Amino acid sequence: MGREDFSKAETILNEALRIQPKNTNNLINRALCRFHQNNYIGAMSDYDLTIDIDSLNFIGHYNRGLLRANVGEDNLAIEDFNFILKINPDDMMATFNRAVLLDQTGDYKSAIQDYTSVIEEYPDFLLGYQRRASAYRKIGDEKSALKDEEYIFKEQIAQRYGITKKSSKAK
């Protein structure tokens, strides 16, 4: 896998899984090999099997959530990220991924809540502001959308001209 010979790695993992069919680490690694070879059905099968063997497998749920999002199974991906966030509510990547998915499924208010959580943890994360502004606009909250967009604009200007936070009145 380290040399990105995913086909060969999958062959080796197939043999390892023949010997130890319930080894979730090997299943997850094979899923990654399959994903990199565009075998999404095979990768999904490995993640499902991992979770069948170990229902609390964090990486299995996380990666399956990413894969589900990648193939357009947004509601199922949200379920996986909900699971991750029950285990680790401070996982901001999972929170952001769920926000994007909630936004895509039309649950804009929940998406805004998640975007806000991420922004509170990472106040310089401009993509969070951008996506939240878009979600605000979708629910008709132009004032909040403009406030986020103004912040983005000020931060981009500050970054471009090397203005530090201490000298900037960005927020």
mmCIF file of C-alpha atoms in Angstrom:
data_model
loop_
_atom_site.group_PDB
_atom_site.id
_atom_site.type_symbol
_atom_site.label_atom_id
_atom_site.label_comp_id
_atom_site.label_asym_id
_atom_site.label_seq_id
_atom_site.Cartn_x
_atom_site.Cartn_y
_atom_site.Cartn_z
ATOM 1 C CA MET A 1 0.000 0.000 0.000
ATOM 2 C CA GLY A 2 2.871 2.341 0.813
ATOM 3 C CA ARG A 3 4.108 2.013 -2.763
ATOM 4 C CA GLU A 4 0.555 2.493 -4.055
ATOM 5 C CA ASP A 5 0.489 -0.952 -5.655
ATOM 6 C CA PHE A 6 -3.066 -1.446 -4.503
ATOM 7 C CA SER A 7 -3.725 -4.494 -6.652
ATOM 8 C CA LYS A 8 -0.792 -6.384 -5.158
ATOM 9 C CA ALA A 9 -1.667 -5.225 -1.661
ATOM 10 C CA GLU A 10 -5.240 -6.430 -2.147
ATOM 11 C CA THR A 11 -3.952 -9.850 -3.222
ATOM 12 C CA ILE A 12 -1.841 -10.090 -0.066
ATOM 13 C CA LEU A 13 -4.742 -8.936 2.101
ATOM 14 C CA ASN A 14 -7.039 -11.499 0.450
ATOM 15 C CA GLU A 15 -4.631 -14.229 1.592
ATOM 16 C CA ALA A 16 -4.375 -12.755 5.086
ATOM 17 C CA LEU A 17 -8.174 -12.641 5.295
ATOM 18 C CA ARG A 18 -8.404 -16.246 4.154
ATOM 19 C CA ILE A 19 -6.336 -17.136 7.232
ATOM 20 C CA GLN A 20 -8.023 -14.630 9.578
ATOM 21 C CA PRO A 21 -11.402 -13.732 8.044
ATOM 22 C CA LYS A 22 -12.506 -11.542 10.979
ATOM 23 C CA ASN A 23 -9.416 -9.351 11.148
ATOM 24 C CA THR A 24 -10.957 -5.890 10.907
ATOM 25 C CA ASN A 25 -7.614 -4.146 10.343
ATOM 26 C CA ASN A 26 -7.048 -6.237 7.219
ATOM 27 C CA LEU A 27 -10.620 -5.615 6.070
ATOM 28 C CA ILE A 28 -10.181 -1.867 6.419
ATOM 29 C CA ASN A 29 -6.864 -1.974 4.578
ATOM 30 C CA ARG A 30 -8.392 -4.052 1.791
ATOM 31 C CA ALA A 31 -11.275 -1.586 1.593
ATOM 32 C CA LEU A 32 -8.736 1.199 1.097
ATOM 33 C CA CYS A 33 -7.015 -0.812 -1.644
ATOM 34 C CA ARG A 34 -10.338 -1.411 -3.328
ATOM 35 C CA PHE A 35 -11.303 2.242 -3.043
ATOM 36 C CA HIS A 36 -8.059 3.318 -4.728
ATOM 37 C CA GLN A 37 -8.862 0.905 -7.561
ATOM 38 C CA ASN A 38 -12.372 2.417 -7.913
ATOM 39 C CA ASN A 39 -13.978 -0.773 -6.595
ATOM 40 C CA TYR A 40 -16.470 1.054 -4.404
ATOM 41 C CA ILE A 41 -18.799 -1.942 -4.076
ATOM 42 C CA GLY A 42 -15.938 -4.076 -2.783
ATOM 43 C CA ALA A 43 -14.755 -1.335 -0.432
ATOM 44 C CA MET A 44 -18.288 -0.842 0.893
ATOM 45 C CA SER A 45 -18.605 -4.585 1.426
ATOM 46 C CA ASP A 46 -15.392 -4.596 3.482
ATOM 47 C CA TYR A 47 -16.538 -1.679 5.623
ATOM 48 C CA ASP A 48 -19.927 -3.328 6.156
ATOM 49 C CA LEU A 49 -18.240 -6.578 7.163
ATOM 50 C CA THR A 50 -15.900 -4.707 9.516
ATOM 51 C CA ILE A 51 -18.893 -3.119 11.241
ATOM 52 C CA ASP A 52 -20.740 -6.459 11.341
ATOM 53 C CA ILE A 53 -17.737 -7.942 13.164
ATOM 54 C CA ASP A 54 -17.135 -4.904 15.380
ATOM 55 C CA SER A 55 -20.169 -2.617 15.525
ATOM 56 C CA LEU A 56 -18.173 0.039 17.394
ATOM 57 C CA ASN A 57 -15.330 0.193 14.874
ATOM 58 C CA PHE A 58 -14.607 3.908 14.604
ATOM 59 C CA ILE A 59 -12.503 3.740 11.444
ATOM 60 C CA GLY A 60 -14.994 1.428 9.745
ATOM 61 C CA HIS A 61 -17.845 3.868 10.345
ATOM 62 C CA TYR A 62 -15.744 6.905 9.473
ATOM 63 C CA ASN A 63 -14.420 5.526 6.215
ATOM 64 C CA ARG A 64 -17.777 4.054 5.255
ATOM 65 C CA GLY A 65 -19.336 7.470 5.879
ATOM 66 C CA LEU A 66 -16.797 9.080 3.558
ATOM 67 C CA LEU A 67 -17.379 6.408 0.920
ATOM 68 C CA ARG A 68 -21.150 6.724 1.206
ATOM 69 C CA ALA A 69 -20.824 10.483 0.754
ATOM 70 C CA ASN A 70 -18.592 9.876 -2.261
ATOM 71 C CA VAL A 71 -21.201 7.671 -3.959
ATOM 72 C CA GLY A 72 -24.164 9.928 -3.115
ATOM 73 C CA GLU A 73 -25.654 7.937 -0.229
ATOM 74 C CA ASP A 74 -25.925 11.110 1.821
ATOM 75 C CA ASN A 75 -28.479 9.990 4.413
ATOM 76 C CA LEU A 76 -26.563 6.781 5.131
ATOM 77 C CA ALA A 77 -23.330 8.769 5.377
ATOM 78 C CA ILE A 78 -25.020 11.081 7.895
ATOM 79 C CA GLU A 79 -25.883 7.999 9.976
ATOM 80 C CA ASP A 80 -22.221 6.981 10.042
ATOM 81 C CA PHE A 81 -21.098 10.470 11.035
ATOM 82 C CA ASN A 82 -23.806 10.594 13.725
ATOM 83 C CA PHE A 83 -22.314 7.390 15.105
ATOM 84 C CA ILE A 84 -18.803 8.870 15.042
ATOM 85 C CA LEU A 85 -19.994 12.001 16.809
ATOM 86 C CA LYS A 86 -21.683 9.961 19.540
ATOM 87 C CA ILE A 87 -18.317 8.348 20.254
ATOM 88 C CA ASN A 88 -16.283 11.520 19.796
ATOM 89 C CA PRO A 89 -18.423 14.691 19.827
ATOM 90 C CA ASP A 90 -15.316 16.850 19.394
ATOM 91 C CA ASP A 91 -14.359 15.355 16.015
ATOM 92 C CA MET A 92 -14.544 18.503 13.914
ATOM 93 C CA MET A 93 -13.806 16.718 10.622
ATOM 94 C CA ALA A 94 -16.813 14.449 11.205
ATOM 95 C CA THR A 95 -18.863 17.492 12.216
ATOM 96 C CA PHE A 96 -17.867 19.339 9.048
ATOM 97 C CA ASN A 97 -18.519 16.293 6.855
ATOM 98 C CA ARG A 98 -21.949 15.887 8.437
ATOM 99 C CA ALA A 99 -22.647 19.601 7.933
ATOM 100 C CA VAL A 100 -21.888 19.317 4.217
ATOM 101 C CA LEU A 101 -24.159 16.271 3.953
ATOM 102 C CA LEU A 102 -26.963 17.912 5.937
ATOM 103 C CA ASP A 103 -26.648 20.925 3.645
ATOM 104 C CA GLN A 104 -26.860 18.693 0.563
ATOM 105 C CA THR A 105 -29.972 16.949 1.900
ATOM 106 C CA GLY A 106 -31.729 20.250 2.624
ATOM 107 C CA ASP A 107 -31.443 20.262 6.435
ATOM 108 C CA TYR A 108 -29.959 23.737 6.394
ATOM 109 C CA LYS A 109 -30.599 24.620 10.049
ATOM 110 C CA SER A 110 -28.774 21.516 11.278
ATOM 111 C CA ALA A 111 -25.999 22.179 8.778
ATOM 112 C CA ILE A 112 -25.659 25.725 10.136
ATOM 113 C CA GLN A 113 -25.378 24.336 13.674
ATOM 114 C CA ASP A 114 -22.576 22.004 12.587
ATOM 115 C CA TYR A 115 -20.787 24.690 10.560
ATOM 116 C CA THR A 116 -21.010 26.969 13.603
ATOM 117 C CA SER A 117 -19.482 24.295 15.859
ATOM 118 C CA VAL A 118 -16.563 23.934 13.467
ATOM 119 C CA ILE A 119 -16.109 27.705 13.165
ATOM 120 C CA GLU A 120 -16.137 28.100 16.944
ATOM 121 C CA GLU A 121 -13.344 25.522 17.195
ATOM 122 C CA TYR A 122 -11.450 26.829 14.141
ATOM 123 C CA PRO A 123 -12.276 30.535 13.735
ATOM 124 C CA ASP A 124 -9.889 30.895 10.760
ATOM 125 C CA PHE A 125 -11.578 28.131 8.723
ATOM 126 C CA LEU A 126 -12.920 30.276 5.897
ATOM 127 C CA LEU A 127 -14.566 27.379 4.053
ATOM 128 C CA GLY A 128 -16.769 26.898 7.116
ATOM 129 C CA TYR A 129 -17.919 30.531 6.901
ATOM 130 C CA GLN A 130 -18.457 30.225 3.163
ATOM 131 C CA ARG A 131 -20.614 27.116 3.483
ATOM 132 C CA ARG A 132 -22.505 28.543 6.441
ATOM 133 C CA ALA A 133 -23.200 31.733 4.499
ATOM 134 C CA SER A 134 -24.619 29.638 1.675
ATOM 135 C CA ALA A 135 -26.824 27.702 4.100
ATOM 136 C CA TYR A 136 -28.009 30.950 5.710
ATOM 137 C CA ARG A 137 -28.924 32.237 2.283
ATOM 138 C CA LYS A 138 -30.917 29.038 1.562
ATOM 139 C CA ILE A 139 -33.097 29.667 4.623
ATOM 140 C CA GLY A 140 -33.500 33.341 3.727
ATOM 141 C CA ASP A 141 -31.224 34.757 6.438
ATOM 142 C CA GLU A 142 -29.460 37.345 4.274
ATOM 143 C CA LYS A 143 -28.139 39.313 7.254
ATOM 144 C CA SER A 144 -26.223 36.350 8.670
ATOM 145 C CA ALA A 145 -25.030 35.323 5.198
ATOM 146 C CA LEU A 146 -23.671 38.821 4.545
ATOM 147 C CA LYS A 147 -21.967 38.907 7.946
ATOM 148 C CA ASP A 148 -20.120 35.659 7.158
ATOM 149 C CA GLU A 149 -19.234 36.858 3.661
ATOM 150 C CA GLU A 150 -17.936 40.148 5.034
ATOM 151 C CA TYR A 151 -15.738 38.238 7.480
ATOM 152 C CA ILE A 152 -14.396 36.061 4.650
ATOM 153 C CA PHE A 153 -13.640 39.132 2.554
ATOM 154 C CA LYS A 154 -11.817 40.882 5.399
ATOM 155 C CA GLU A 155 -9.776 37.775 6.176
ATOM 156 C CA GLN A 156 -8.831 37.279 2.529
ATOM 157 C CA ILE A 157 -7.677 40.895 2.302
ATOM 158 C CA ALA A 158 -5.735 40.486 5.560
ATOM 159 C CA GLN A 159 -4.068 37.321 4.274
ATOM 160 C CA ARG A 160 -3.229 38.879 0.932
ATOM 161 C CA TYR A 161 -1.611 41.936 2.465
ATOM 162 C CA GLY A 162 -0.086 40.226 5.502
ATOM 163 C CA ILE A 163 -2.218 41.997 8.079
ATOM 164 C CA THR A 164 -2.031 40.205 11.408
ATOM 165 C CA LYS A 165 -5.046 39.539 13.595
ATOM 166 C CA LYS A 166 -3.856 42.118 16.150
ATOM 167 C CA SER A 167 -3.928 44.902 13.572
ATOM 168 C CA SER A 168 -7.064 43.682 11.828
ATOM 169 C CA LYS A 169 -10.578 44.406 13.044
ATOM 170 C CA ALA A 170 -11.934 41.505 10.970
ATOM 171 C CA LYS A 171 -14.394 40.287 13.548
#
